[in-house]
Coordinates of C-alpha atoms in Angstrom, one line a residue:
Chain A
M1 CA 14.2 -144.7 24.8
A2 CA 11.4 -147.8 24.9
R3 CA 9.6 -147.5 28.5
E4 CA 9.8 -150.7 30.5
N5 CA 6.5 -151.3 32.4
H6 CA 6.5 -153.0 35.6
S7 CA 2.9 -152.4 36.8
A8 CA -0.6 -152.9 35.8
R9 CA -1.6 -150.0 33.3
L10 CA -4.7 -148.0 33.8
E11 CA -7.8 -149.5 32.9
D12 CA -9.8 -147.8 30.3
N13 CA -13.0 -147.9 32.2
R14 CA -11.6 -145.5 34.6
F15 CA -11.8 -142.7 32.0
L16 CA -14.8 -140.4 31.2
E17 CA -15.3 -137.5 29.1
S18 CA -17.3 -134.3 29.7
K19 CA -17.6 -131.3 27.3
I20 CA -15.5 -128.3 27.8
P21 CA -17.5 -125.0 28.5
K22 CA -17.4 -122.6 26.4
K23 CA -14.7 -119.9 27.3
K24 CA -17.4 -117.1 28.0
N25 CA -19.2 -119.3 30.6
L26 CA -15.6 -119.9 32.5
P27 CA -13.7 -117.7 34.9
L28 CA -11.2 -115.3 33.9
Q29 CA -8.7 -117.1 35.8
L30 CA -9.1 -120.1 33.2
H31 CA -8.8 -118.2 30.0
W32 CA -5.3 -118.5 29.5
F33 CA -5.0 -122.2 30.4
L34 CA -7.7 -122.8 27.6
E35 CA -5.4 -121.3 24.9
E36 CA -2.6 -123.5 26.0
D37 CA -4.5 -126.9 25.0
Y38 CA -3.6 -127.7 28.8
L39 CA -6.9 -128.7 30.2
S40 CA -7.9 -132.2 29.4
K41 CA -11.8 -132.8 28.6
E42 CA -11.2 -136.5 29.9
I43 CA -11.5 -137.3 33.4
L44 CA -9.8 -139.9 35.7
G45 CA -11.9 -142.2 38.0
V46 CA -10.0 -142.7 41.4
Y47 CA -11.4 -144.9 44.0
N48 CA -12.1 -144.2 47.5
H49 CA -9.5 -146.6 49.0
E50 CA -6.7 -144.9 46.4
V51 CA -7.9 -141.3 47.6
E52 CA -7.3 -142.7 51.1
Q53 CA -3.8 -143.8 50.6
Y54 CA -2.7 -140.6 48.6
R55 CA -4.1 -138.6 52.0
K56 CA -2.5 -140.9 54.4
I57 CA 0.9 -140.7 52.5
A58 CA 0.5 -136.5 52.2
E59 CA -0.2 -136.4 56.1
N60 CA 2.3 -138.7 57.3
A61 CA 5.0 -136.9 54.8
Y62 CA 3.9 -133.3 56.5
Q63 CA 4.4 -134.7 59.8
V64 CA 8.1 -136.1 58.9
F65 CA 8.8 -132.3 57.3
V66 CA 7.8 -130.7 60.4
E67 CA 9.9 -133.1 62.7
S68 CA 12.8 -132.7 60.7
T69 CA 12.5 -129.0 60.5
D70 CA 12.6 -129.2 64.2
K71 CA 15.5 -131.6 64.1
V72 CA 17.4 -128.9 61.6
L73 CA 17.2 -125.9 64.0
K74 CA 17.7 -127.9 67.2
N75 CA 21.1 -129.2 65.5
N76 CA 22.0 -125.7 64.0
E77 CA 22.0 -127.0 60.4
L78 CA 20.5 -124.4 58.1
I79 CA 23.7 -123.6 56.7
R80 CA 23.8 -127.3 55.1
F81 CA 20.7 -126.0 53.0
G82 CA 22.5 -123.0 51.6
I83 CA 20.8 -120.8 53.7
P84 CA 22.8 -117.7 54.3
Q85 CA 23.5 -116.9 58.2
R86 CA 21.8 -113.6 57.8
Y87 CA 18.6 -115.2 57.0
H88 CA 18.8 -117.5 60.0
D89 CA 16.8 -115.1 62.4
L90 CA 14.1 -115.0 59.7
F91 CA 13.9 -118.9 59.5
H92 CA 13.6 -119.2 63.1
Y93 CA 10.7 -116.3 63.2
S94 CA 8.7 -117.8 60.4
W95 CA 8.8 -121.1 62.0
N96 CA 7.8 -119.8 65.5
N97 CA 5.2 -117.7 64.2
R98 CA 3.6 -120.0 62.0
D99 CA 0.4 -120.2 63.9
K100 CA -0.2 -116.4 63.0
Q101 CA 1.6 -116.2 59.9
P102 CA 0.9 -119.5 58.4
F103 CA 1.6 -121.7 55.5
L104 CA -0.9 -121.1 52.9
T105 CA -0.9 -124.0 50.7
G106 CA 1.6 -126.2 48.9
R107 CA 1.4 -129.4 46.8
F108 CA 3.1 -132.9 47.4
D109 CA 3.8 -134.6 44.5
I110 CA 3.1 -138.3 44.9
N111 CA 4.2 -141.2 42.5
G112 CA 2.7 -144.6 42.3
V113 CA -0.7 -145.6 44.0
L114 CA -2.7 -146.1 41.0
N115 CA -0.7 -148.8 39.5
R116 CA -0.6 -150.6 42.8
V117 CA 3.2 -149.3 43.3
P118 CA 3.4 -148.1 47.1
G119 CA 2.8 -144.7 46.7
K120 CA 5.6 -142.0 47.6
V121 CA 6.2 -138.4 47.8
I122 CA 8.9 -137.3 45.4
E123 CA 8.9 -133.6 46.2
F124 CA 7.0 -131.0 48.0
N125 CA 5.9 -127.7 46.0
A126 CA 6.0 -125.8 49.1
D127 CA 7.0 -122.3 48.6
T128 CA 5.3 -121.4 45.1
C129 CA 2.8 -123.9 44.7
S130 CA 0.6 -123.5 41.3
T131 CA -2.2 -125.3 39.6
L132 CA -4.7 -123.6 41.9
P133 CA -7.0 -122.3 39.2
E134 CA -7.1 -125.6 37.6
T135 CA -8.1 -127.6 41.1
I136 CA -10.2 -124.8 42.1
F137 CA -12.5 -123.8 39.2
W138 CA -11.6 -126.3 36.0
Q139 CA -11.9 -129.4 38.4
R140 CA -15.0 -128.3 40.1
I141 CA -16.9 -127.1 36.7
Q142 CA -16.0 -130.3 35.1
C143 CA -17.3 -132.6 38.0
E144 CA -20.0 -130.4 38.3
K145 CA -20.7 -130.9 34.2
L146 CA -20.5 -134.7 34.6
G147 CA -22.8 -135.1 37.7
K148 CA -20.4 -137.4 39.6
G149 CA -19.7 -135.6 42.7
R150 CA -16.7 -133.1 43.2
G151 CA -13.8 -135.4 43.6
F152 CA -11.3 -135.1 46.6
N153 CA -11.0 -131.5 46.3
F154 CA -11.7 -129.0 49.3
L155 CA -9.0 -126.5 48.6
E156 CA -11.2 -123.5 48.1
E157 CA -13.0 -124.0 51.6
S158 CA -9.8 -124.9 53.2
L159 CA -8.2 -121.8 51.8
E160 CA -10.7 -119.7 52.7
V161 CA -10.7 -120.6 56.7
V162 CA -7.2 -120.0 56.6
L163 CA -7.4 -116.8 54.9
K164 CA -10.3 -115.7 57.6
Q165 CA -8.0 -116.6 60.5
I166 CA -5.3 -114.3 59.1
F167 CA -7.6 -111.4 58.3
D168 CA -9.2 -111.9 61.9
G169 CA -5.8 -112.0 63.3
I170 CA -4.8 -108.7 61.7
N171 CA -7.8 -107.1 63.5
A172 CA -7.6 -103.9 61.8
D173 CA -10.0 -100.9 62.0
Y174 CA -9.7 -100.5 58.1
Q175 CA -9.7 -102.9 55.4
P176 CA -6.3 -104.6 55.4
V177 CA -4.4 -104.9 51.7
F178 CA -3.8 -108.4 50.4
L179 CA -1.2 -108.1 47.7
G180 CA -0.6 -110.6 45.2
S181 CA 2.3 -110.6 43.4
S182 CA 4.3 -112.7 40.7
L183 CA 7.2 -112.1 38.1
G184 CA 4.7 -111.5 35.3
Y185 CA 4.0 -115.0 33.7
P186 CA 0.5 -115.4 32.8
E187 CA 0.2 -118.9 34.3
D188 CA 1.7 -117.4 37.5
V189 CA -0.5 -114.4 37.5
Q190 CA -3.5 -116.4 37.2
N191 CA -2.6 -118.6 40.2
V192 CA -2.1 -115.4 42.5
N193 CA -5.4 -113.9 41.1
T194 CA -7.0 -117.1 42.5
M195 CA -5.8 -116.4 45.9
L196 CA -6.7 -112.9 45.7
N197 CA -10.2 -113.9 44.6
L198 CA -10.4 -115.9 48.1
A199 CA -8.6 -113.2 50.1
G200 CA -11.3 -110.7 48.5
K201 CA -14.3 -112.9 50.1
Q202 CA -12.6 -112.8 53.6
G203 CA -12.9 -109.2 53.7
F204 CA -9.4 -108.0 52.4
H205 CA -8.5 -105.3 49.7
P206 CA -7.0 -107.7 47.1
V207 CA -4.6 -106.0 44.6
Y208 CA -2.2 -107.6 42.2
R209 CA 1.0 -106.3 41.0
D210 CA 3.8 -107.2 39.1
L211 CA 6.7 -107.7 41.2
P212 CA 8.8 -104.7 39.6
E213 CA 6.1 -102.5 40.4
V214 CA 6.1 -103.0 44.3
I215 CA 7.8 -100.8 46.6
F216 CA 9.9 -102.1 49.2
S217 CA 11.6 -100.4 52.0
E218 CA 12.5 -100.9 55.6
E219 CA 9.1 -99.1 56.6
G220 CA 7.1 -101.8 54.8
I221 CA 5.7 -102.8 51.4
F222 CA 4.0 -100.2 49.4
L223 CA 1.9 -99.6 46.3
E224 CA 1.9 -96.4 44.7
A225 CA -1.5 -94.5 44.8
G226 CA -1.4 -91.4 43.0
D227 CA 1.0 -89.1 45.2
D228 CA 0.3 -91.1 48.2
Y229 CA 1.5 -94.7 49.3
T230 CA -0.9 -97.6 50.3
P231 CA 1.0 -99.9 53.0
V232 CA 0.5 -103.7 52.3
D233 CA -0.6 -105.9 55.1
V234 CA 0.0 -109.2 53.3
L235 CA 2.1 -110.2 50.3
F236 CA 1.3 -113.4 48.6
K237 CA 4.1 -114.1 46.3
L238 CA 4.7 -116.4 43.8
F239 CA 8.3 -115.5 43.2
P240 CA 10.4 -118.0 45.0
W241 CA 12.3 -117.4 48.3
D242 CA 15.6 -119.3 46.8
W243 CA 15.1 -116.9 44.1
V244 CA 15.0 -113.7 46.2
V245 CA 18.4 -115.2 48.6
N246 CA 20.4 -116.1 45.9
E247 CA 19.6 -113.7 43.0
E248 CA 18.2 -110.7 44.6
P249 CA 20.1 -110.4 48.0
E250 CA 18.9 -106.4 48.3
L251 CA 15.2 -107.3 48.0
G252 CA 16.0 -110.4 50.9
D253 CA 17.3 -108.1 53.0
L254 CA 14.5 -105.8 52.8
L255 CA 11.9 -108.6 53.3
R256 CA 14.0 -109.8 56.5
S257 CA 13.6 -106.4 57.9
I258 CA 10.1 -106.1 56.8
I259 CA 8.9 -109.4 58.2
L260 CA 10.8 -109.4 61.6
N261 CA 9.9 -105.9 62.2
E262 CA 5.9 -107.1 61.5
H263 CA 5.7 -104.2 58.7
A264 CA 3.8 -106.9 56.6
M265 CA 3.1 -110.6 56.2
V266 CA 4.9 -112.5 53.8
L267 CA 3.5 -115.8 52.4
N268 CA 4.3 -118.7 51.8
P269 CA 6.5 -118.3 55.1
F270 CA 10.2 -117.8 54.6
F271 CA 10.5 -121.6 56.1
T272 CA 9.1 -123.1 52.9
M273 CA 12.7 -122.6 51.2
L274 CA 14.1 -125.2 53.5
W275 CA 11.0 -127.5 52.3
Q276 CA 11.3 -126.5 48.7
N277 CA 14.9 -127.8 48.5
K278 CA 15.2 -131.3 47.7
R279 CA 18.4 -131.7 49.6
F280 CA 16.1 -131.5 52.5
L281 CA 14.5 -134.8 51.2
S282 CA 17.8 -136.5 51.3
Y283 CA 18.0 -135.0 55.4
I284 CA 14.9 -136.8 55.7
S285 CA 16.0 -139.9 54.0
E286 CA 19.3 -139.9 56.3
Q287 CA 17.2 -139.3 59.5
T288 CA 14.1 -141.0 59.3
A289 CA 12.6 -144.3 58.3
S290 CA 9.7 -142.9 56.5
Q291 CA 8.2 -145.0 53.9
D292 CA 6.0 -142.1 52.6
I293 CA 8.8 -140.2 51.0
A294 CA 11.1 -141.4 48.2
K295 CA 14.2 -142.4 49.4
T296 CA 16.9 -139.3 48.3
Y297 CA 20.4 -139.4 48.3
S298 CA 23.3 -136.7 48.3
T299 CA 25.6 -138.6 46.4
R300 CA 24.7 -141.0 43.1
P301 CA 23.4 -144.2 44.5
S302 CA 24.2 -147.7 43.3
L303 CA 21.1 -148.4 41.6
S304 CA 20.1 -149.8 38.2
T305 CA 17.2 -147.0 38.1
Y306 CA 17.1 -143.7 39.8
V307 CA 16.4 -140.0 39.2
E308 CA 18.7 -137.3 39.5
K309 CA 17.1 -133.5 39.9
P310 CA 18.4 -130.1 40.6
I311 CA 17.5 -128.9 44.3
Y312 CA 15.4 -125.9 43.4
G313 CA 14.0 -127.2 40.1
R314 CA 10.6 -126.6 39.0
I315 CA 8.2 -127.9 36.6
G316 CA 10.3 -130.9 35.7
E317 CA 13.2 -129.1 34.2
N318 CA 16.7 -130.6 34.2
V319 CA 15.7 -134.0 35.6
R320 CA 17.2 -137.1 34.7
V321 CA 16.0 -140.5 34.9
F322 CA 18.4 -143.4 34.6
H323 CA 17.3 -146.7 33.7
S324 CA 19.3 -149.7 33.1
G325 CA 19.2 -149.1 29.2
G326 CA 19.6 -145.8 29.3
Q327 CA 18.2 -142.3 30.4
E328 CA 15.3 -139.6 30.0
S329 CA 16.2 -136.1 30.3
S330 CA 14.6 -132.6 30.0
H331 CA 16.1 -129.4 29.4
G332 CA 15.5 -126.3 31.7
D333 CA 17.1 -123.3 33.5
Y334 CA 18.1 -125.3 36.5
A335 CA 21.5 -127.1 35.2
H336 CA 23.5 -124.9 37.3
Q337 CA 22.5 -126.1 40.3
S338 CA 23.5 -128.7 42.8
T339 CA 21.5 -132.1 42.3
V340 CA 20.2 -135.0 44.5
F341 CA 19.2 -138.3 43.3
Q342 CA 16.3 -140.3 44.4
E343 CA 14.6 -144.0 43.8
Y344 CA 13.0 -144.1 40.8
V345 CA 8.7 -144.8 41.7
E346 CA 7.0 -145.8 38.7
N347 CA 3.8 -143.8 37.9
P348 CA 0.9 -145.2 36.6
I349 CA 0.4 -145.4 32.7
D350 CA -2.4 -145.5 30.6
Q351 CA -3.2 -147.8 27.2
E352 CA -1.4 -144.8 25.2
D353 CA 1.5 -144.4 27.4
Y354 CA 0.6 -141.3 29.1
T355 CA 2.1 -141.3 32.9
Y356 CA -0.2 -139.5 35.4
Q357 CA 1.4 -137.5 38.2
A358 CA -0.5 -137.1 41.4
G359 CA -0.5 -133.7 43.3
M360 CA -2.0 -133.6 46.9
F361 CA -2.7 -130.1 48.1
M362 CA -2.0 -129.8 51.7
V363 CA -3.5 -126.3 53.8
A364 CA -1.7 -126.5 57.4
H365 CA -1.3 -130.3 57.9
K366 CA -4.3 -131.4 56.3
A367 CA -4.5 -133.0 52.8
V368 CA -7.1 -131.3 51.1
A369 CA -7.6 -131.7 47.4
L370 CA -6.1 -134.0 44.7
N371 CA -5.2 -133.7 41.0
Y372 CA -3.5 -135.1 38.2
R373 CA -1.3 -134.1 35.3
T374 CA -0.3 -136.1 32.6
S375 CA 2.2 -136.4 29.8
K376 CA 4.0 -138.7 27.5
G377 CA 7.5 -140.3 29.6
D378 CA 8.5 -140.3 33.0
I379 CA 9.1 -136.5 33.4
I380 CA 6.0 -134.3 33.8
T381 CA 7.1 -131.0 32.4
D382 CA 5.3 -127.8 31.3
D383 CA 4.1 -129.4 28.6
C384 CA 1.7 -131.7 30.2
E385 CA -2.0 -131.7 30.5
Y386 CA -4.2 -131.2 33.6
F387 CA -6.6 -133.9 34.5
T388 CA -9.4 -133.7 36.5
H389 CA -10.5 -136.7 38.9
V390 CA -14.0 -138.0 40.1
V391 CA -14.2 -140.5 43.1
L392 CA -15.4 -143.9 42.1
D393 CA -17.0 -146.2 45.1
R394 CA -16.0 -149.9 45.2
Chain B
M1 CA 45.4 -90.8 21.2
N2 CA 48.1 -90.4 23.6
F3 CA 46.8 -89.5 27.0
M4 CA 49.4 -86.3 27.3
Q5 CA 47.7 -85.3 23.9
Q6 CA 44.2 -84.9 25.4
S7 CA 42.8 -81.2 25.8
S8 CA 42.1 -80.1 29.3
T9 CA 38.1 -80.2 28.2
Q10 CA 38.5 -84.0 27.6
I11 CA 40.2 -84.6 31.1
K12 CA 37.2 -82.3 32.7
L13 CA 34.7 -84.3 30.7
K14 CA 36.2 -87.8 32.3
Y15 CA 36.4 -86.2 35.7
L16 CA 32.9 -85.4 35.7
A17 CA 31.5 -88.8 34.0
L18 CA 33.8 -90.4 37.4
A19 CA 31.9 -88.3 39.4
L20 CA 28.6 -89.2 38.2
V21 CA 29.5 -92.9 38.6
T22 CA 30.4 -92.3 42.2
V23 CA 27.6 -90.4 43.1
F24 CA 25.5 -93.5 41.4
F25 CA 27.0 -96.1 43.6
L26 CA 26.8 -93.9 46.8
Q27 CA 23.3 -93.3 46.2
G28 CA 22.8 -97.4 46.1
C29 CA 24.3 -98.3 49.1
S30 CA 25.0 -96.9 52.5
S31 CA 28.3 -97.1 54.2
D32 CA 27.8 -100.3 56.0
G33 CA 26.7 -101.9 52.5
S34 CA 23.2 -102.1 53.7
P35 CA 20.4 -101.6 50.9
R36 CA 18.9 -98.1 51.1
F37 CA 16.5 -96.0 49.1
K38 CA 18.0 -94.6 45.9
D39 CA 15.1 -92.0 45.3
V40 CA 13.5 -90.7 48.6
E41 CA 10.3 -88.8 49.4
E42 CA 8.8 -87.9 52.5
I43 CA 5.8 -89.0 54.2
E44 CA 4.2 -88.3 57.7
V45 CA 4.2 -90.9 60.4
S46 CA 3.1 -91.1 64.0
E47 CA 5.6 -91.9 66.5
S48 CA 5.7 -92.8 70.5
T49 CA 7.2 -90.3 72.7
K50 CA 6.7 -92.5 75.3
G51 CA 8.5 -95.6 76.9
V52 CA 7.2 -99.2 78.1
I53 CA 8.3 -101.6 80.7
C54 CA 7.2 -105.1 79.5
E55 CA 6.9 -107.9 82.0
V56 CA 7.1 -110.9 80.6
E57 CA 6.7 -114.8 81.6
E58 CA 8.3 -117.7 79.6
V59 CA 5.9 -120.6 79.5
E60 CA 7.6 -123.2 77.4
P61 CA 11.0 -123.9 77.3
G62 CA 12.7 -122.1 75.0
N63 CA 10.6 -119.6 73.0
E64 CA 7.2 -119.2 74.2
F65 CA 6.2 -116.0 76.2
K66 CA 3.2 -114.4 77.8
V67 CA 2.9 -110.9 78.9
I68 CA 2.3 -110.4 82.5
E69 CA 1.6 -106.8 82.6
E70 CA 2.9 -103.7 81.0
Q71 CA 3.7 -100.0 82.1
V72 CA 3.9 -96.7 80.1
I73 CA 7.2 -94.7 81.6
D74 CA 8.0 -91.1 80.4
D75 CA 11.6 -91.7 79.3
K76 CA 11.5 -94.1 76.0
M77 CA 15.0 -94.5 76.2
A78 CA 14.8 -96.3 79.3
S79 CA 12.0 -99.0 77.8
M80 CA 13.1 -102.4 78.8
A81 CA 11.6 -106.2 78.8
I82 CA 11.7 -107.9 82.2
V83 CA 11.8 -111.6 81.3
H84 CA 11.1 -114.2 84.2
N85 CA 12.6 -117.5 82.8
L86 CA 11.4 -121.0 83.6
D87 CA 14.5 -121.8 85.3
G88 CA 13.7 -119.2 87.7
T89 CA 16.0 -116.4 86.3
V90 CA 15.0 -113.0 85.4
D91 CA 16.3 -111.0 82.7
S92 CA 16.1 -107.3 82.6
V93 CA 16.6 -106.0 78.9
S94 CA 17.0 -102.6 77.6
L95 CA 15.0 -102.2 74.2
H96 CA 17.1 -99.7 72.9
K97 CA 20.3 -101.8 73.1
M98 CA 18.3 -104.8 71.7
K99 CA 17.3 -102.7 68.9
N100 CA 20.9 -101.7 68.1
D101 CA 22.6 -104.9 68.9
E102 CA 21.2 -108.0 68.7
S103 CA 23.7 -109.8 70.5
S104 CA 23.2 -107.9 73.6
Y105 CA 20.4 -110.4 74.4
R106 CA 20.6 -114.1 73.8
R107 CA 16.9 -114.3 72.8
S108 CA 16.7 -111.1 70.7
S109 CA 15.6 -113.1 67.3
V110 CA 12.7 -114.4 69.5
M111 CA 11.9 -111.7 71.8
R112 CA 11.9 -108.8 69.4
P113 CA 9.3 -110.2 67.1
F114 CA 7.2 -111.3 70.1
L115 CA 7.4 -107.9 71.5
M116 CA 6.1 -106.3 68.2
G117 CA 2.4 -107.4 69.3
T118 CA 2.5 -106.0 72.5
L119 CA 2.8 -102.5 73.8
A120 CA 6.3 -102.8 73.7
G121 CA 6.3 -102.8 70.1
T122 CA 5.5 -99.0 70.2
F123 CA 9.1 -98.7 71.1
F124 CA 10.3 -100.3 68.1
N125 CA 7.5 -100.0 65.4
R126 CA 8.2 -96.4 64.7
N127 CA 4.8 -95.6 62.9
M128 CA 1.9 -95.9 65.4
N129 CA -0.6 -96.3 62.7
R130 CA 1.1 -99.7 61.6
H131 CA 1.0 -101.2 65.3
S132 CA -1.7 -103.2 66.8
L133 CA -1.8 -105.3 69.9
D134 CA -2.1 -109.3 69.8
P135 CA -4.4 -110.8 72.5
S136 CA -2.8 -114.3 72.2
R137 CA 0.4 -112.6 73.6
Y138 CA -1.0 -111.6 76.7
K139 CA -1.3 -113.9 79.7
S140 CA -5.2 -112.9 80.8
T141 CA -7.7 -110.7 79.1
D142 CA -7.1 -108.2 82.1
A143 CA -3.4 -107.8 81.3
F144 CA -4.7 -107.4 77.5
N145 CA -7.1 -104.6 78.3
K146 CA -5.1 -102.6 80.6
S147 CA -2.6 -102.4 77.7
K148 CA -5.2 -101.8 75.0
G149 CA -6.1 -98.8 77.3
M150 CA -2.6 -97.7 77.7
R151 CA -2.1 -97.9 73.9
S152 CA -4.7 -95.2 73.4
G153 CA -2.8 -93.0 75.8
I154 CA 0.4 -93.5 74.0
A155 CA -1.3 -92.7 70.6
N156 CA -2.8 -89.6 71.7
S157 CA 0.7 -88.3 73.0
A158 CA 2.3 -89.3 69.5
T159 CA 4.1 -86.9 67.5
T160 CA 3.8 -86.8 63.8
R161 CA 6.8 -86.3 61.7
R162 CA 7.8 -86.7 58.1
M163 CA 9.8 -89.5 57.2
K164 CA 11.9 -91.0 54.6
A165 CA 9.8 -93.3 52.1
P166 CA 10.9 -95.3 49.4
G167 CA 11.2 -93.6 45.9
K168 CA 11.5 -95.2 42.3
G169 CA 15.0 -96.8 43.3
S170 CA 13.4 -99.3 45.7
R171 CA 11.2 -100.9 43.2
G172 CA 11.9 -102.9 40.3
Y173 CA 13.1 -105.9 41.4
G174 CA 12.5 -109.1 39.1
K175 CA 12.3 -106.8 35.8
G176 CA 12.7 -108.8 32.8
K177 CA 11.8 -112.2 34.6
S178 CA 8.2 -112.9 33.1
F179 CA 9.2 -115.1 30.3
R180 CA 8.7 -118.4 32.6
S181 CA 7.0 -119.7 35.4
F182 CA 8.1 -119.6 38.9
G183 CA 5.6 -121.8 40.4
G184 CA 5.9 -125.7 40.8

């Protein structure tokens, strides 16, 4: 379908180029990405005032997420979001204890801004947020090569502060174990390894295991070490809470017991299951007048242009963008899920028809790092490219 | 083949297969349907023999509490939390009841996690080696230090015992799912 374009295209003079360093000079966490033709050698220039817009949108949206969560709890509405009754005490626990078992990090996807379309959050990757190695390592290395600052990127040091707080809070007279776990896809493993690298620097004993190798019981989380078991203090997981609850309920019951009995900390906390749910965006649209979050509806709206997406969909799968002249859609594994409908917020497009999707990392309530992914078409899927940015003065 | 024509050996084999399937299901699930270890091993844990009376004050409406004072008692089953509510009322809650019946106290889902970081956590947390006090849950440094001192006493009188630990059956979640990313 031919794309309609109502906003100004990105100027060519925003784009800079840097050489891709040799693989042997890059951290191990980036090697898999190099093979995937995913890391762009081009760099996007973003102006200071645009960064400031992104930052304000993200921090305002975060505040709305917090206030709306309080409202959901006050009105006893968790069941409306498909969170089973038996997990409600866990939800309350994770929400009430978020100063001690904090939200590590998540990424708002924000459309608009660079094309002078008012920027809006289209979703919050709050539970299993990716693009950590690209942002922490690749973006920094490319910026250093170019010698034009570091971009808006304080993810590494912000995570180190939070991880240090967690380490100090455990106050153990032994080296606490920080286990990173995923379902084993190489990209997810490298995201976890990036977090483990930071946790190790704060004094944790970092360990990676694919989920099937991790031992769960009502006594805690354990790693097999010869004839013995090593108890885990913190589990950083890149498998989603919604998957645990809906597809591995036995594991869900064990994790519930482990967390409530404080045998181990599991991050991101359980409440991020609500933040990851796009039905929560429609709740926000019903309950607030936020201009920073794209209007989202639980039923099909009477708009000529809108987007339909699954409530727990990831990496742009099973998304449909409806235009007056037709629709663009993506395939994926989430076709069975309920969907929500969202106002269409146009993303910046360059002279070659590539769309730019901004992501703003949050650590606690602070916006700490910006990144971009780009692809042809409105839907940013797994086939996208990662784009480093630098901040330009104006 | 007609059932009536089956040999007694064939019938025995069928019963044996049925028995094996039954054992398999019984191992995977306890009588109340909750998950349990399918392949149990034993490890050594240190368990408190003492009880605790924990006096707590509500400091913010709803869910925020601070420990005023704790006291160690000999009778573990008599452990309790005395909760001074903001509205002036006082709840005396048996920890044994709270542990076994969440509905016995209206604030169990908040109070029990709170108590985990106090001396009273030794009542719930079966392995003393996995328990520590959280100073932020105490109203004053004096109250925290007093509890910290008492914790050493509880640890010294703790017994060690063998207990069930997870075996191979409690792992393996998410097997065969590595074909795609679950990040976003």
